[in-house]
Amino acid sequence: MDEPHATPLLHRPDGEPVRILVVDDEPDVTDVLSGVMTGEGWQVRTAADGTTALATARDFRPDAVVLDWMLPDLDGLQILRALRREAPQVCVLFLTARDAVEDRIAGITAGGDDYVTKPYSLEEVLARLRGLLRRAGMTAEPGADRITVGDLTMDEEAREVRRGGVAVDLSRTEFELLRFLMRSPRRVLSKAQILDRVWAYDFGGRAHVVELYISYLRKKIDAGRTPMIHTVRGVGYVLKPDSP
């Protein structure tokens, strides 16, 4: 996992870290989500069932809750309604395998703020949470939406990428992959790290997908220019500017 930022990119108006409660009965899910959110500089607590989630919410007072629908005791809608009674302002992001349209409608109608289905991109989950938190009054550090590495720039809010001032058109997955690379410039990232961060946590270790999308990015980012995306044989990939 990434090292935590020295200064959180997003924080409460009083300067304190954002608080996130992750509710899921799969330890692999809570472990991965906790790791990447801690890397954002946020405080994170987890719960594996609805009863624990509600008790933790009363004590922790989260700014946002990432909520699975199917839990051992209460379902997601029951937890959501209880959260809304006690903390009407809390942001709730459903993160669930229930992908039917009627489930999405039910979750949003019941008061959920957003809905992401499994399998999912971790970068997308973070982006959805950042959006919810900003709308809820959390404060972003100046320039937090813009990443620059050499002559490569990314505007996360507008989802625009430019190299040397020229716009680069990327698919959603290409954008998420490039964002992860740009957030860790000059750092070698393994295929496993990239799979964990950009694709679903249970993607099955299909490293060839990483190779495929790296090739897509190279054609769009590096074509006709000094390469920025480099392969470190036997280890992974690194993005670094074409000049020191």
PDB file of C-alpha atoms in Angstrom, residues 95-195:
ATOM      1  CA  LEU A  95     -20.356  -1.113  -2.146  1.00  0.00           C
ATOM      2  CA  THR A  96     -22.051  -4.397  -2.920  1.00  0.00           C
ATOM      3  CA  ALA A  97     -22.347  -7.365  -5.266  1.00  0.00           C
ATOM      4  CA  ARG A  98     -26.060  -6.591  -5.742  1.00  0.00           C
ATOM      5  CA  ASP A  99     -25.993  -5.057  -9.188  1.00  0.00           C
ATOM      6  CA  ALA A 100     -29.643  -5.218 -10.293  1.00  0.00           C
ATOM      7  CA  VAL A 101     -31.194  -1.898 -11.293  1.00  0.00           C
ATOM      8  CA  GLU A 102     -33.940  -2.324  -8.698  1.00  0.00           C
ATOM      9  CA  ASP A 103     -31.295  -2.733  -5.965  1.00  0.00           C
ATOM     10  CA  ARG A 104     -29.568   0.485  -7.023  1.00  0.00           C
ATOM     11  CA  ILE A 105     -32.889   2.302  -7.005  1.00  0.00           C
ATOM     12  CA  ALA A 106     -33.767   0.877  -3.582  1.00  0.00           C
ATOM     13  CA  GLY A 107     -30.404   1.897  -2.131  1.00  0.00           C
ATOM     14  CA  ILE A 108     -30.561   5.463  -3.417  1.00  0.00           C
ATOM     15  CA  THR A 109     -34.262   5.834  -2.568  1.00  0.00           C
ATOM     16  CA  ALA A 110     -33.573   4.719   1.011  1.00  0.00           C
ATOM     17  CA  GLY A 111     -31.064   7.540   1.386  1.00  0.00           C
ATOM     18  CA  GLY A 112     -27.798   6.189   0.008  1.00  0.00           C
ATOM     19  CA  ASP A 113     -25.615   8.850  -1.608  1.00  0.00           C
ATOM     20  CA  ASP A 114     -23.888   6.627  -4.163  1.00  0.00           C
ATOM     21  CA  TYR A 115     -23.782   2.998  -5.289  1.00  0.00           C
ATOM     22  CA  VAL A 116     -20.801   0.996  -6.602  1.00  0.00           C
ATOM     23  CA  THR A 117     -20.998  -2.692  -7.498  1.00  0.00           C
ATOM     24  CA  LYS A 118     -18.405  -5.425  -7.023  1.00  0.00           C
ATOM     25  CA  PRO A 119     -15.996  -6.078  -8.648  1.00  0.00           C
ATOM     26  CA  TYR A 120     -14.802  -2.496  -8.560  1.00  0.00           C
ATOM     27  CA  SER A 121     -11.844  -0.213  -9.129  1.00  0.00           C
ATOM     28  CA  LEU A 122     -10.353   1.033  -5.868  1.00  0.00           C
ATOM     29  CA  GLU A 123      -9.454   4.322  -7.528  1.00  0.00           C
ATOM     30  CA  GLU A 124     -13.093   4.751  -8.559  1.00  0.00           C
ATOM     31  CA  VAL A 125     -14.264   4.110  -4.985  1.00  0.00           C
ATOM     32  CA  LEU A 126     -11.831   6.759  -3.721  1.00  0.00           C
ATOM     33  CA  ALA A 127     -12.963   9.203  -6.400  1.00  0.00           C
ATOM     34  CA  ARG A 128     -16.643   8.666  -5.503  1.00  0.00           C
ATOM     35  CA  LEU A 129     -15.867   9.183  -1.810  1.00  0.00           C
ATOM     36  CA  ARG A 130     -13.884  12.356  -2.479  1.00  0.00           C
ATOM     37  CA  GLY A 131     -16.836  13.745  -4.418  1.00  0.00           C
ATOM     38  CA  LEU A 132     -19.313  12.913  -1.653  1.00  0.00           C
ATOM     39  CA  LEU A 133     -17.065  14.361   1.031  1.00  0.00           C
ATOM     40  CA  ARG A 134     -16.499  17.613  -0.827  1.00  0.00           C
ATOM     41  CA  ARG A 135     -20.228  18.061  -1.310  1.00  0.00           C
ATOM     42  CA  ALA A 136     -20.636  17.412   2.428  1.00  0.00           C
ATOM     43  CA  GLY A 137     -18.318  20.306   3.270  1.00  0.00           C
ATOM     44  CA  MET A 138     -14.943  18.625   3.593  1.00  0.00           C
ATOM     45  CA  THR A 139     -12.015  20.787   2.486  1.00  0.00           C
ATOM     46  CA  ALA A 140      -9.487  19.965  -0.216  1.00  0.00           C
ATOM     47  CA  GLU A 141      -5.909  21.169  -0.134  1.00  0.00           C
ATOM     48  CA  PRO A 142      -5.130  23.710  -2.896  1.00  0.00           C
ATOM     49  CA  GLY A 143      -4.365  21.888  -6.135  1.00  0.00           C
ATOM     50  CA  ALA A 144      -5.465  18.524  -4.730  1.00  0.00           C
ATOM     51  CA  ASP A 145      -7.400  17.708  -7.902  1.00  0.00           C
ATOM     52  CA  ARG A 146      -4.419  18.241 -10.184  1.00  0.00           C
ATOM     53  CA  ILE A 147      -1.437  15.886 -10.486  1.00  0.00           C
ATOM     54  CA  THR A 148       1.660  16.862 -12.474  1.00  0.00           C
ATOM     55  CA  VAL A 149       4.590  14.639 -13.406  1.00  0.00           C
ATOM     56  CA  GLY A 150       6.970  16.288 -15.850  1.00  0.00           C
ATOM     57  CA  ASP A 151       4.920  17.563 -18.790  1.00  0.00           C
ATOM     58  CA  LEU A 152       2.080  15.148 -17.957  1.00  0.00           C
ATOM     59  CA  THR A 153      -0.895  16.638 -16.087  1.00  0.00           C
ATOM     60  CA  MET A 154      -4.115  15.124 -14.799  1.00  0.00           C
ATOM     61  CA  ASP A 155      -7.174  17.029 -13.617  1.00  0.00           C
ATOM     62  CA  GLU A 156      -9.006  14.466 -11.489  1.00  0.00           C
ATOM     63  CA  GLU A 157     -12.176  16.516 -11.118  1.00  0.00           C
ATOM     64  CA  ALA A 158     -12.553  17.191 -14.850  1.00  0.00           C
ATOM     65  CA  ARG A 159     -11.048  13.787 -15.723  1.00  0.00           C
ATOM     66  CA  GLU A 160      -8.731  15.406 -18.250  1.00  0.00           C
ATOM     67  CA  VAL A 161      -5.173  14.364 -19.109  1.00  0.00           C
ATOM     68  CA  ARG A 162      -2.649  16.367 -21.106  1.00  0.00           C
ATOM     69  CA  ARG A 163       0.927  15.751 -22.132  1.00  0.00           C
ATOM     70  CA  GLY A 164       2.881  18.748 -23.296  1.00  0.00           C
ATOM     71  CA  GLY A 165      -0.386  20.653 -23.352  1.00  0.00           C
ATOM     72  CA  VAL A 166      -2.006  18.190 -25.768  1.00  0.00           C
ATOM     73  CA  ALA A 167      -5.175  16.454 -24.592  1.00  0.00           C
ATOM     74  CA  VAL A 168      -5.004  12.658 -24.241  1.00  0.00           C
ATOM     75  CA  ASP A 169      -8.254  10.692 -24.527  1.00  0.00           C
ATOM     76  CA  LEU A 170      -8.349   7.773 -22.053  1.00  0.00           C
ATOM     77  CA  SER A 171     -10.906   5.121 -21.174  1.00  0.00           C
ATOM     78  CA  ARG A 172     -12.042   4.932 -17.558  1.00  0.00           C
ATOM     79  CA  THR A 173      -9.704   2.027 -16.747  1.00  0.00           C
ATOM     80  CA  GLU A 174      -6.764   3.714 -18.496  1.00  0.00           C
ATOM     81  CA  PHE A 175      -7.467   6.868 -16.484  1.00  0.00           C
ATOM     82  CA  GLU A 176      -7.521   4.966 -13.170  1.00  0.00           C
ATOM     83  CA  LEU A 177      -4.295   3.139 -14.039  1.00  0.00           C
ATOM     84  CA  LEU A 178      -2.530   6.358 -15.019  1.00  0.00           C
ATOM     85  CA  ARG A 179      -3.786   8.072 -11.861  1.00  0.00           C
ATOM     86  CA  PHE A 180      -2.230   5.336  -9.710  1.00  0.00           C
ATOM     87  CA  LEU A 181       1.075   5.618 -11.581  1.00  0.00           C
ATOM     88  CA  MET A 182       1.070   9.417 -11.325  1.00  0.00           C
ATOM     89  CA  ARG A 183       0.329   9.347  -7.594  1.00  0.00           C
ATOM     90  CA  SER A 184       3.525   7.323  -7.107  1.00  0.00           C
ATOM     91  CA  PRO A 185       6.036   8.881  -9.544  1.00  0.00           C
ATOM     92  CA  ARG A 186       9.499   7.312  -9.694  1.00  0.00           C
ATOM     93  CA  ARG A 187       8.229   4.440  -7.548  1.00  0.00           C
ATOM     94  CA  VAL A 188       8.309   0.930  -9.019  1.00  0.00           C
ATOM     95  CA  LEU A 189       4.841  -0.630  -8.713  1.00  0.00           C
ATOM     96  CA  SER A 190       4.393  -4.372  -9.019  1.00  0.00           C
ATOM     97  CA  LYS A 191       1.664  -5.962 -11.111  1.00  0.00           C
ATOM     98  CA  ALA A 192       0.077  -7.239  -7.906  1.00  0.00           C
ATOM     99  CA  GLN A 193      -0.029  -3.719  -6.440  1.00  0.00           C
ATOM    100  CA  ILE A 194      -1.587  -2.375  -9.625  1.00  0.00           C
ATOM    101  CA  LEU A 195      -4.190  -5.141  -9.721  1.00  0.00           C
TER     102      LEU A 195
END
